């Protein structure tokens, strides 16, 4: 089974773990094609979505995954919780734990909160996104998507485009993709890159045109213009000029290359309206909806493997 | 008779064939002076050499000997013996006041002032109204100047509205033809923002022109904080105000490898900081104004507002240090910081007056007088500071006196002295620090983009010019 108890940082997973996750995602993907999209595997188990930061897609994705495995899922979001009444994170988590959760799926706006929680409880944890730090399940479903689109990972050219400095997706994805043998490039602007980018193991470019012809996987990151009431990047127009995917650039991409985005897409910012509208006719090239579908299968695999590993160790 | 005013209100004379005879060319590229003729046909320099002739049927024998300049149809013959020639000057720090303050200056009046000063290219600052922080504003200036037959290189704002809070669309501005970025008039106080701007400008290989002052030293200061501010009872601005930002930006430039240019430096310590930075290999250049070379804070004793400038005129020690720095090659360029102001902003009590003086028309004369005539700077070195060097800093190729190039040069009389008079200025404003000053060196003829831009009417034109054929 898995070599780790918690999935917090993508680098915690061994190569064997990743292989296992991909194989199980295939099996569960198969389950999702059936009419009866349910297996009794995790009946009686209780999972808790503990989301301190809003999310629709990720939370729902985990919920569907849990239910397909016949597990019970409780949703807990910070705005409705006693956190507003001043309860600390640890007390919140302990309260939930004493309701005997088998697995916690946690999202929090600050990097490092999950590491803190994991030191203070016994229940296994899956990171659904902690601040700018990591989003390992996104990386795994993205890897799975790439696996289904190409024969091999080796030497595939991947470009991550946008606000690298503030992106947990950029961190998890660049590490995982590089580990699997892909060539990772970052396309960004100095205001959106950390001082030292050696963690990413990637080449840097400042204009999407520099990578567009050679890229196999063009991965667009979400852009947020205002932080602390101030724009740190000049304008949408400047973003469109250097970092956006539009019809012209899409036309310059290689045959067989794909476009990905963790969602939700800011139409007209990261990807133009016109290119977004192409997805229905070109599902082989634009994988954004496909990523979402794969998310359920991959999360089913993760939940299954963590709980099965736990069982074996008891 | 050639009407100079007409030539200089933006309508360049149609004459674009010329033969300049026996002029001493000061060549800042070959770093030498040599006597030569220059033949220009259709605005292009056909030949530079000795004994050049026009291969045409114009009979110049009939014209009186005493006149240096003869015109025949679309042709000028100029006996320039005793005069010098230089590539047209490039003033890299000018406020043209367009858009927004056209009552102080506009492109037409600014261009005619430039041409009178022997200047054929200008880099203009973005603190206009509205400021040049959008691409269409840059394009507009370029198009206007192009229609007027002059070379204007607009510098775009580094921050939106020059507010020092958010950076401008630097990539898009670069695409629209901005020559550099600057918040001149103001100074970005936020170090982190300056750092981000340097990093971003680096990826576009665009120079940053930096006006350095720390606002916390400003309060109500209006002159240099020294002997004279104390004597005159005026709040002073210590030179530290400039120096600490120079030091800050040198450190930021060292880290980011950005190309920075410190404009209008005014103090001894700024010179020392820049000298050390250059020795370390940091990509830094700097310029000074003629008024900072020529005057110090002792000029303030009469509260003359034509000495009220930012940065202020500092002590004589600072002035000496700057002059030595020019000779030592630490200063890369001389630029006027031409800042036109209305009478209502200057001809008022000192504490109320605006900062700034015009300077394009006295750029060469003042620099020549203080550095070459009264100092011992070689004229080739001076010409470099006004031509080759600004071109190199802004990475723009400007005039050279070489065959096959558009004619872009100025003819100078290095002997002639004149007293600067308010009524002679072509600029719409007349707030000059040099009014009443006797300066050596006269601009005789300015040729820009192959056409005559300025012809000095005090040069022997009166004699029988009307006699054609």
XYZ file of C-alpha atoms in Angstrom:
783
model
C 0.000 0.000 0.000
C 1.145 3.640 0.378
C 4.420 4.472 2.095
C 2.918 7.515 3.859
C 0.130 8.068 6.354
C -0.695 11.630 5.272
C -0.538 13.265 1.862
C 0.589 16.808 2.514
C 3.566 17.471 0.213
C 3.787 15.785 -3.197
C 7.443 14.950 -2.515
C 6.340 12.745 0.427
C 5.038 10.170 -2.045
C 7.466 7.570 -3.344
C 7.627 6.546 -7.014
C 5.915 3.300 -6.041
C 3.133 5.288 -4.372
C 2.596 7.298 -7.533
C 2.514 4.169 -9.671
C -0.039 2.627 -7.318
C -2.187 5.751 -7.391
C -2.174 5.864 -11.192
C -3.126 2.165 -11.441
C -5.949 2.490 -8.944
C -7.193 5.637 -10.670
C -7.542 3.518 -13.789
C -9.651 0.922 -11.943
C -11.847 3.509 -10.312
C -12.122 5.367 -13.601
C -13.587 2.188 -14.938
C -16.121 2.132 -12.079
C -17.189 5.650 -13.039
C -18.053 4.475 -16.540
C -20.591 1.986 -15.269
C -24.277 2.640 -14.837
C -23.984 1.794 -11.150
C -21.123 4.108 -10.238
C -20.617 2.764 -6.740
C -18.522 0.174 -4.960
C -18.989 -0.894 -1.327
C -15.294 -0.754 -0.513
C -15.332 1.939 2.176
C -18.769 1.329 3.626
C -18.881 2.395 7.250
C -15.963 4.744 6.960
C -16.375 8.431 7.834
C -14.565 11.138 5.914
C -14.541 14.827 6.843
C -14.025 17.724 4.435
C -12.512 20.410 6.652
C -12.371 23.513 4.453
C -11.092 26.728 6.055
C -11.055 28.353 2.601
C -13.935 28.409 0.114
C -13.978 25.811 -2.625
C -16.656 24.264 -4.765
C -14.776 22.048 -7.216
C -12.269 20.396 -4.919
C -14.689 19.876 -2.076
C -17.370 18.422 -4.348
C -14.796 16.255 -6.084
C -13.769 14.686 -2.758
C -17.402 14.320 -1.742
C -18.313 12.478 -4.928
C -15.218 10.285 -4.577
C -16.171 9.366 -1.005
C -19.745 8.576 -1.928
C -18.772 6.420 -4.904
C -16.760 4.347 -2.452
C -19.816 4.131 -0.145
C -18.125 6.107 2.610
C -19.946 8.744 4.662
C -18.841 12.321 4.072
C -19.237 15.236 6.468
C -18.666 18.772 5.173
C -17.296 21.368 7.506
C -16.583 24.909 6.343
C -14.946 27.639 8.365
C -17.647 30.268 7.921
C -20.335 28.168 9.607
C -18.094 26.800 12.292
C -17.260 27.623 15.834
C -13.974 29.059 14.542
C -15.935 32.264 14.213
C -16.620 32.046 17.902
C -12.890 32.024 18.545
C -12.214 28.286 18.757
C -8.616 27.421 17.874
C -7.772 25.145 14.965
C -6.585 22.367 17.230
C -9.753 22.391 19.300
C -11.824 22.338 16.121
C -9.885 19.416 14.772
C -10.056 17.530 18.063
C -13.797 18.011 18.227
C -14.128 16.456 14.812
C -11.699 13.726 15.655
C -13.685 12.752 18.681
C -16.569 12.179 16.332
C -14.339 9.414 14.996
C -13.350 10.492 11.506
C -11.319 7.977 9.547
C -9.820 10.575 7.233
C -9.608 14.361 7.190
C -9.453 16.301 3.945
C -8.263 19.776 4.782
C -7.906 23.068 2.919
C -6.546 26.187 4.633
C -5.422 29.641 3.398
C -2.058 29.519 5.217
C 0.965 27.439 4.254
C 2.032 25.003 6.944
C -1.269 24.612 8.818
C -1.589 21.023 7.681
C 1.847 20.163 8.997
C 0.792 21.675 12.314
C -2.454 19.682 12.425
C -0.704 16.441 11.494
C 1.565 16.804 14.518
C -1.413 17.115 16.809
C -3.772 14.372 15.697
C -3.721 10.721 14.738
C -6.222 10.694 11.909
C -4.755 10.542 8.380
C -4.908 13.808 6.429
C -5.130 14.643 2.741
C -4.054 18.176 1.801
C -6.683 19.855 -0.374
C -4.545 22.976 -0.643
C -2.628 24.780 2.101
C -1.936 28.431 1.328
C 0.714 28.785 -1.354
C 2.432 25.571 -0.321
C 1.029 22.438 -1.968
C -2.004 20.951 -3.732
C -0.883 17.341 -4.148
C -4.202 15.901 -5.295
C -4.334 18.461 -8.123
C -0.840 17.431 -9.188
C -1.840 13.773 -9.206
C -4.989 14.285 -11.238
C -2.995 16.452 -13.654
C -0.375 13.735 -13.950
C -3.114 11.213 -14.642
C -4.548 13.476 -17.332
C -1.164 13.756 -19.018
C -0.692 9.976 -18.735
C -3.907 9.417 -20.636
C -2.872 11.896 -23.367
C 0.699 10.801 -24.091
C 2.565 7.519 -24.461
C 5.269 8.451 -21.964
C 6.231 11.216 -19.553
C 9.882 11.179 -20.557
C 11.040 14.483 -22.061
C 7.582 15.938 -22.445
C 7.847 19.746 -22.444
C 5.572 21.278 -19.841
C 5.194 25.032 -19.382
C 3.496 26.452 -16.283
C 2.254 29.951 -17.102
C 1.294 32.752 -14.727
C 1.633 33.682 -11.082
C 4.173 31.131 -9.917
C 5.045 32.836 -6.625
C 1.521 32.576 -5.244
C 0.618 29.174 -6.680
C 0.446 25.934 -4.701
C -0.451 24.209 -7.961
C 2.839 25.429 -9.506
C 4.772 23.988 -6.588
C 3.183 20.542 -6.490
C 2.980 20.186 -10.247
C 6.500 21.284 -11.130
C 8.000 18.896 -8.555
C 5.873 15.941 -9.615
C 6.267 16.504 -13.355
C 10.009 16.917 -13.061
C 10.247 13.754 -11.018
C 8.402 11.835 -13.701
C 10.946 12.883 -16.336
C 9.236 15.868 -17.943
C 11.030 19.144 -18.841
C 9.449 21.931 -16.851
C 9.503 25.603 -17.855
C 7.967 28.535 -16.019
C 6.523 31.452 -17.992
C 5.949 34.446 -15.766
C 7.035 37.973 -14.866
C 9.617 38.927 -12.228
C 6.834 40.254 -9.929
C 5.305 36.774 -9.876
C 8.408 34.676 -9.346
C 10.184 33.987 -6.058
C 13.767 35.274 -5.744
C 15.234 31.799 -5.824
C 13.500 29.420 -8.205
C 15.846 26.463 -7.851
C 13.075 24.539 -5.992
C 11.158 24.357 -9.256
C 14.052 22.977 -11.289
C 12.783 24.871 -14.315
C 13.841 27.293 -17.040
C 12.304 30.751 -16.930
C 10.664 32.630 -19.793
C 8.899 35.969 -19.763
C 6.627 35.571 -22.767
C 4.374 32.685 -23.709
C 5.533 33.063 -27.322
C 8.948 31.748 -26.226
C 7.521 28.303 -25.419
C 4.370 28.024 -27.493
C 5.837 26.131 -30.426
C 7.728 23.529 -28.396
C 5.364 22.810 -25.569
C 3.551 19.462 -25.195
C 1.587 20.491 -22.115
C 0.634 24.139 -21.724
C -0.516 24.532 -18.122
C -2.193 27.888 -17.415
C -2.374 29.058 -13.787
C -5.109 31.202 -12.308
C -4.324 34.912 -11.998
C -5.440 37.138 -9.169
C -4.694 40.814 -9.835
C -5.165 42.453 -6.488
C -3.460 41.514 -3.271
C -3.534 43.835 -0.279
C -5.670 46.366 -2.223
C -2.886 46.954 -4.709
C -2.122 45.600 -8.141
C 1.257 43.913 -8.261
C 0.989 43.285 -11.991
C 0.184 46.277 -14.232
C -2.968 45.236 -16.075
C -5.019 42.596 -17.877
C -3.863 44.134 -21.161
C -0.210 43.559 -20.234
C -1.055 40.007 -19.122
C -2.785 39.343 -22.452
C 0.248 40.637 -24.335
C 2.785 38.347 -22.652
C 1.083 35.534 -20.744
C -2.364 34.752 -22.137
C -3.454 31.940 -24.385
C -5.402 33.308 -27.344
C -6.489 31.842 -30.663
C -3.346 32.933 -32.480
C -1.046 31.297 -29.951
C -3.198 28.170 -29.741
C -2.795 27.885 -33.496
C 0.986 27.845 -33.111
C 1.015 24.883 -30.746
C 2.347 21.476 -31.833
C 0.147 18.701 -33.073
C -0.905 16.543 -30.130
C -0.089 19.194 -27.534
C -2.641 19.876 -24.789
C -3.897 22.829 -22.754
C -4.626 22.439 -19.031
C -5.861 24.713 -16.216
C -6.682 23.855 -12.576
C -9.890 25.910 -12.790
C -11.848 28.023 -12.493
C -10.669 29.855 -15.588
C -10.807 33.671 -15.693
C -12.053 33.958 -19.275
C -10.266 36.747 -21.115
C -7.393 36.712 -18.680
C -5.503 33.402 -18.677
C -7.360 31.987 -21.642
C -9.390 33.912 -24.172
C -13.113 33.395 -24.536
C -12.542 32.051 -28.065
C -10.117 29.325 -26.987
C -12.347 28.302 -24.067
C -15.226 27.860 -26.486
C -13.122 25.442 -28.529
C -13.055 22.831 -25.779
C -16.237 21.045 -26.765
C -15.040 20.547 -30.338
C -11.450 19.785 -29.388
C -11.460 17.640 -26.253
C -8.230 15.989 -27.365
C -6.409 19.347 -27.178
C -8.121 21.216 -24.340
C -8.302 19.097 -21.202
C -9.873 21.371 -18.610
C -13.115 19.403 -18.196
C -11.228 16.152 -18.548
C -9.085 17.189 -15.578
C -12.211 17.615 -13.474
C -13.470 14.146 -14.439
C -10.129 12.584 -13.682
C -10.161 14.332 -10.304
C -12.868 12.056 -8.986
C -11.118 8.832 -10.062
C -7.757 9.977 -8.667
C -9.304 11.056 -5.362
C -11.129 7.753 -5.085
C -7.758 6.049 -5.539
C -6.142 8.218 -2.864
C -8.881 7.781 -0.306
C -8.950 4.051 -0.906
C -5.186 3.640 -0.663
C -4.820 5.741 2.491
C -7.578 3.926 4.325
C -6.423 0.514 3.141
C -2.867 1.296 4.269
C -4.224 2.379 7.618
C -6.159 -0.838 7.969
C -3.116 -2.944 7.261
C -1.141 -1.172 9.922
C -3.668 -1.746 12.657
C 16.076 87.239 -46.256
C 15.699 84.006 -44.383
C 13.232 84.531 -41.595
C 14.591 82.564 -38.639
C 11.370 82.612 -36.703
C 9.571 81.019 -39.624
C 12.177 78.317 -39.953
C 11.966 77.656 -36.277
C 8.263 77.416 -35.656
C 8.271 73.803 -36.677
C 8.279 74.407 -40.374
C 11.737 73.431 -41.399
C 13.095 75.201 -44.398
C 12.829 73.306 -47.648
C 16.544 73.591 -48.433
C 18.143 70.195 -48.350
C 21.134 70.577 -50.640
C 24.162 72.148 -49.019
C 27.868 72.516 -49.347
C 29.634 73.403 -46.119
C 33.215 74.398 -46.796
C 36.292 74.224 -44.563
C 34.605 73.470 -41.289
C 36.491 71.893 -38.386
C 34.561 68.703 -37.634
C 34.612 67.621 -33.982
C 34.006 63.898 -34.310
C 33.080 62.260 -31.013
C 33.096 58.785 -32.577
C 36.550 58.981 -34.106
C 37.590 61.178 -31.159
C 39.363 63.762 -33.270
C 39.017 67.129 -34.952
C 39.733 67.636 -38.630
C 39.010 70.249 -41.274
C 36.701 69.149 -44.031
C 33.899 70.029 -46.428
C 30.475 68.430 -46.125
C 28.330 67.908 -49.204
C 24.638 67.224 -48.723
C 22.238 66.236 -51.494
C 18.534 65.725 -50.884
C 19.160 65.818 -47.162
C 21.683 62.969 -47.219
C 25.397 63.515 -46.610
C 26.928 62.639 -49.947
C 30.564 63.208 -49.025
C 32.813 64.361 -46.224
C 36.233 65.386 -47.437
C 38.353 68.186 -48.812
C 37.833 70.161 -52.022
C 34.255 69.053 -52.472
C 32.282 70.765 -55.206
C 28.692 70.910 -56.254
C 28.407 69.350 -59.640
C 25.874 71.831 -60.878
C 25.485 74.887 -62.958
C 25.027 77.378 -60.167
C 27.245 80.367 -60.707
C 28.463 81.544 -57.310
C 31.044 83.907 -58.768
C 28.416 86.572 -59.067
C 27.763 86.736 -55.346
C 29.532 89.185 -53.071
C 32.645 87.829 -51.347
C 31.778 89.085 -47.894
C 28.749 86.902 -47.337
C 29.463 83.496 -45.792
C 26.172 81.950 -46.760
C 24.724 82.001 -50.239
C 21.415 80.550 -51.348
C 20.323 79.574 -54.812
C 17.049 77.777 -55.292
C 17.222 74.675 -53.165
C 20.892 75.041 -52.365
C 23.006 76.603 -49.668
C 26.712 77.267 -49.923
C 28.288 78.005 -46.583
C 31.850 79.159 -46.081
C 32.417 77.750 -42.639
C 36.105 78.458 -42.269
C 36.908 79.115 -38.619
C 33.735 77.396 -37.500
C 33.331 73.957 -35.995
C 30.824 71.230 -36.786
C 29.468 68.535 -34.514
C 26.753 65.921 -34.829
C 23.427 67.393 -33.673
C 23.114 67.370 -29.897
C 20.920 64.874 -28.061
C 19.328 66.418 -24.978
C 18.198 63.417 -22.971
C 16.255 65.257 -20.258
C 13.672 67.755 -21.439
C 10.186 68.719 -20.324
C 8.126 69.560 -23.402
C 4.969 70.151 -21.372
C 2.721 68.504 -23.942
C 0.065 67.346 -23.284
C -1.469 69.605 -20.673
C 0.740 72.632 -20.140
C 0.965 74.010 -23.644
C 0.954 77.553 -22.319
C 4.436 76.894 -20.959
C 5.761 75.044 -23.998
C 4.494 72.725 -26.686
C 6.142 70.539 -29.284
C 6.405 73.354 -31.842
C 7.975 75.905 -29.500
C 10.071 73.258 -27.770
C 11.440 72.026 -31.070
C 12.338 75.504 -32.241
C 14.088 76.123 -28.909
C 15.958 72.853 -29.286
C 17.104 73.683 -32.807
C 18.320 77.087 -31.651
C 20.406 75.215 -29.089
C 21.891 72.947 -31.744
C 19.803 70.048 -30.480
C 18.381 67.652 -33.073
C 17.127 64.896 -30.762
C 15.345 65.131 -27.457
C 14.169 62.607 -24.867
C 11.133 64.077 -23.119
C 9.902 63.320 -19.629
C 6.471 61.880 -18.775
C 5.311 64.280 -16.047
C 2.783 65.872 -18.378
C -0.927 66.222 -17.866
C -2.018 63.457 -18.270
C 1.300 61.735 -17.599
C 2.767 59.517 -20.310
C 1.747 56.248 -18.678
C -0.279 54.741 -21.576
C 0.772 53.506 -24.969
C -1.468 55.787 -27.037
C 0.026 58.861 -25.314
C 3.535 57.771 -26.262
C 2.494 57.073 -29.835
C 0.845 60.457 -30.055
C 4.009 62.337 -29.089
C 6.074 60.327 -31.541
C 3.623 60.970 -34.363
C 3.402 64.698 -33.623
C 7.163 65.068 -33.554
C 7.559 63.040 -36.701
C 5.110 65.289 -38.545
C 7.217 68.241 -37.425
C 10.354 66.611 -38.806
C 12.130 66.360 -35.442
C 13.411 63.468 -33.308
C 11.557 63.147 -30.027
C 12.038 60.033 -27.907
C 9.364 59.971 -25.220
C 10.227 58.464 -21.857
C 7.297 56.616 -20.295
C 6.229 56.740 -16.676
C 7.441 53.907 -14.454
C 4.387 54.111 -12.188
C 0.753 54.762 -13.045
C -0.078 58.450 -12.800
C 3.450 58.945 -11.435
C 1.917 58.069 -8.082
C 4.666 55.670 -7.067
C 2.196 52.874 -6.166
C 1.650 50.576 -9.130
C 3.975 50.000 -12.047
C 2.858 50.860 -15.559
C 2.298 48.434 -18.438
C 6.006 48.455 -19.132
C 5.929 45.820 -21.858
C 3.144 47.525 -23.762
C 4.831 50.926 -23.364
C 8.060 49.487 -24.696
C 6.162 48.144 -27.686
C 4.643 51.590 -28.335
C 8.098 53.167 -28.683
C 9.014 54.498 -25.247
C 12.761 55.062 -24.995
C 13.064 54.466 -21.248
C 11.069 54.622 -18.023
C 11.165 57.350 -15.423
C 9.059 58.983 -12.727
C 11.110 62.185 -13.115
C 9.726 65.154 -11.337
C 8.978 62.613 -8.662
C 10.897 59.782 -7.043
C 9.605 56.324 -6.162
C 9.842 56.193 -2.387
C 8.877 52.539 -1.963
C 12.053 50.482 -2.225
C 10.235 47.225 -2.922
C 8.362 48.797 -5.804
C 11.596 50.241 -7.216
C 13.091 46.759 -6.943
C 10.186 45.200 -8.844
C 10.407 47.918 -11.493
C 14.107 47.283 -11.970
C 13.511 43.555 -12.358
C 10.735 44.105 -14.864
C 12.603 46.754 -16.885
C 15.556 44.377 -17.107
C 13.601 41.767 -19.023
C 12.772 44.392 -21.651
C 16.349 45.767 -21.623
C 14.932 49.236 -21.016
C 16.891 51.946 -19.188
C 15.492 53.515 -16.022
C 16.100 57.260 -15.658
C 16.147 58.073 -11.980
C 15.440 61.409 -10.284
C 16.701 60.781 -6.774
C 15.236 62.403 -3.689
C 13.960 61.153 -0.360
C 10.729 62.904 0.506
C 11.262 62.597 4.236
C 14.048 65.186 3.868
C 11.832 67.524 1.895
C 9.424 69.226 4.359
C 9.386 72.852 3.245
C 12.915 72.848 1.891
C 13.588 74.718 -1.307
C 17.323 75.282 -1.522
C 20.489 73.437 -0.563
C 20.919 73.044 3.159
C 24.149 74.969 3.623
C 25.611 78.354 4.408
C 23.241 80.248 2.151
C 20.025 78.623 3.305
C 20.994 79.572 6.832
C 21.907 83.124 5.803
C 18.773 83.638 3.737
C 16.379 82.070 6.227
C 15.199 79.465 3.739
C 14.574 75.834 4.643
C 17.249 73.660 3.176
C 17.277 70.247 1.582
C 20.424 68.394 2.554
C 22.318 66.584 -0.169
C 21.639 63.389 1.798
C 18.163 63.517 0.334
C 19.657 62.668 -3.055
C 22.518 60.522 -1.827
C 20.562 57.978 0.172
C 18.321 57.216 -2.773
C 21.323 57.037 -5.095
C 22.834 54.533 -2.655
C 19.581 52.598 -2.427
C 19.160 52.393 -6.189
C 22.778 51.383 -6.704
C 22.184 48.428 -4.387
C 18.968 47.495 -6.149
C 20.678 47.779 -9.535
C 23.521 45.614 -8.358
C 21.080 42.860 -7.378
C 18.830 43.099 -10.416
C 21.434 43.977 -13.087
C 18.997 46.611 -14.315
C 20.319 49.493 -16.420
C 19.962 52.687 -14.397
C 20.815 56.288 -15.222
C 20.854 58.863 -12.435
C 19.811 62.201 -13.830
C 20.797 65.738 -12.715
C 23.169 64.762 -9.924
C 24.019 67.642 -7.657
C 26.386 66.537 -4.913
C 29.925 65.421 -4.280
C 28.837 62.302 -2.444
C 26.531 61.265 -5.270
C 29.533 61.453 -7.584
C 31.563 59.274 -5.218
C 28.796 56.689 -4.911
C 28.430 56.472 -8.666
C 32.165 56.249 -9.214
C 32.412 53.305 -6.813
C 29.413 51.628 -8.383
C 30.973 51.882 -11.830
C 34.183 50.372 -10.510
C 32.124 47.406 -9.298
C 30.778 46.921 -12.791
C 27.216 48.016 -12.026
C 25.310 49.134 -15.120
C 24.945 52.764 -14.069
C 25.381 56.101 -15.863
C 24.592 59.689 -14.899
C 24.138 63.205 -16.229
C 24.440 66.760 -14.934
C 22.753 69.991 -15.977
C 24.669 73.036 -17.239
C 23.246 75.096 -14.373
C 24.694 72.715 -11.786
C 28.065 72.994 -13.529
C 27.923 76.764 -13.741
C 26.279 77.965 -10.510
C 26.284 77.135 -6.832
C 24.118 78.211 -3.914
C 25.887 81.577 -3.648
C 23.717 82.659 -6.624
C 20.708 82.578 -4.335
C 21.722 85.649 -2.424
C 19.250 87.835 -4.308
C 16.442 85.283 -4.024
C 16.372 85.094 -7.817
C 13.804 82.431 -8.672
C 15.742 81.539 -11.803
C 18.089 79.751 -9.435
C 15.302 77.829 -7.750
C 15.661 74.325 -9.115
C 15.233 70.707 -8.060
C 17.726 69.328 -7.199
C 18.891 72.624 -5.708
C 22.139 74.367 -6.611
C 24.514 73.106 -3.976
C 27.747 74.313 -2.446
C 30.829 75.304 -4.374
C 32.504 72.098 -3.150
C 29.719 70.092 -4.747
C 30.013 72.081 -7.965
C 33.767 71.583 -8.103
C 33.339 67.874 -7.488
C 30.900 67.654 -10.378
C 33.218 69.538 -12.720
C 36.101 67.244 -11.760
C 33.831 64.258 -12.283
C 33.065 65.407 -15.827
C 36.776 65.661 -16.576
C 37.450 62.289 -14.981
C 34.782 60.614 -17.104
C 32.536 59.704 -14.177
C 29.711 61.827 -15.601
C 28.437 60.370 -18.837
C 26.251 63.111 -20.272
C 25.103 66.701 -19.960
C 21.363 67.239 -20.217
C 19.421 70.460 -19.734
C 16.405 69.379 -17.616
C 14.617 72.059 -19.640
C 11.682 73.012 -17.411
C 9.541 75.823 -18.837
C 7.375 77.769 -16.393
C 4.938 80.649 -16.759
C 5.765 84.109 -15.499
C 2.992 83.618 -12.967
C 4.980 80.710 -11.518
C 8.416 82.292 -11.557
C 8.067 86.037 -11.319
C 6.743 85.801 -7.768
C 8.270 85.651 -4.270
C 10.929 82.976 -3.878
C 9.056 80.712 -1.504
C 6.064 80.553 -3.862
C 7.956 80.048 -7.104
C 8.017 76.773 -9.005
C 11.246 74.818 -9.387
C 12.953 74.698 -12.739
C 14.649 76.597 -15.525
C 14.617 76.330 -19.294
C 17.892 75.128 -20.719
C 17.918 73.804 -24.275
C 19.008 77.085 -25.853
C 21.926 77.463 -23.448
C 22.853 73.773 -23.139
C 25.921 73.939 -25.346
C 26.962 77.521 -24.656
C 26.910 77.163 -20.882
C 28.642 73.791 -20.901
C 31.272 75.014 -23.361
C 31.911 78.176 -21.373
C 32.330 76.523 -17.999
C 34.059 73.313 -19.067
C 36.152 74.263 -22.097
C 36.616 78.020 -22.086
C 37.010 78.449 -18.323
C 38.031 74.872 -17.630
C 40.376 72.812 -19.707
C 38.105 70.144 -21.080
C 38.864 69.116 -24.624
C 36.044 70.006 -27.035
C 35.894 66.437 -28.352
C 35.132 65.283 -24.802
C 32.389 67.890 -24.442
C 30.788 66.900 -27.727
C 30.802 63.260 -26.625
C 28.818 64.241 -23.511
C 26.179 65.815 -25.753
C 25.995 63.260 -28.554
C 27.666 59.880 -28.449
C 27.062 59.262 -24.784
C 23.313 60.025 -24.522
C 22.848 57.901 -27.654
C 24.645 55.020 -26.032
C 22.710 55.294 -22.785
C 19.319 55.341 -24.473
C 20.442 52.940 -27.175
C 19.229 55.294 -29.895
C 21.324 56.068 -32.893
C 21.488 59.794 -33.472
C 23.409 62.028 -35.875
C 26.851 61.273 -37.226
C 28.701 63.266 -39.856
C 29.266 60.361 -42.198
C 28.308 59.754 -45.832
C 24.979 58.078 -46.619
C 23.376 59.288 -43.390
C 20.632 61.888 -43.118
C 22.263 65.231 -42.454
C 22.115 65.894 -38.721
C 24.714 68.360 -37.494
C 25.320 71.743 -35.917
C 27.793 74.459 -36.930
C 29.368 76.281 -34.011
C 31.269 79.508 -33.563
C 33.477 78.751 -30.582
C 34.913 82.265 -30.411
C 31.783 84.362 -30.339
C 30.615 85.697 -27.016
C 27.117 86.880 -26.303
C 25.059 87.991 -23.391
C 21.969 85.873 -22.830
C 18.816 87.945 -23.170
C 15.252 87.002 -22.219
C 13.814 88.374 -25.451
C 15.946 86.100 -27.623
C 14.521 82.800 -26.401
C 12.481 80.721 -28.863
C 11.000 78.751 -25.978
C 7.533 79.876 -24.991
C 8.899 80.420 -21.473
C 11.890 82.505 -20.487
C 12.827 81.297 -17.005
C 16.559 80.897 -17.607
C 19.347 80.798 -15.033
C 21.669 82.314 -17.613
C 19.865 85.564 -18.350
C 22.432 88.357 -18.181
C 25.324 85.928 -18.294
C 28.014 86.310 -20.968
C 28.591 82.937 -22.616
C 31.040 81.814 -25.280
C 30.037 79.627 -28.157
C 27.284 80.308 -30.635
C 25.041 77.981 -32.605
C 25.305 79.144 -36.196
C 23.377 76.520 -38.126
C 21.413 73.446 -37.120
C 20.537 70.821 -39.692
C 18.067 68.167 -38.602
C 16.759 65.222 -40.648
C 18.387 66.662 -43.760
C 16.854 70.106 -43.494
C 17.828 73.457 -42.041
C 16.249 73.753 -38.603
C 17.931 76.909 -37.404
C 20.070 79.590 -38.953
C 21.536 82.246 -36.704
C 20.587 85.633 -38.135
C 23.541 87.360 -36.546
C 25.912 85.567 -38.911
C 26.597 87.769 -41.892
C 23.322 87.102 -43.597
C 22.429 90.687 -44.141
C 24.759 91.296 -47.007
C 22.933 91.160 -50.284
C 21.207 87.842 -49.692
C 18.476 88.760 -52.040
C 20.804 88.491 -55.039
C 20.045 85.168 -56.624
C 21.253 84.498 -60.141
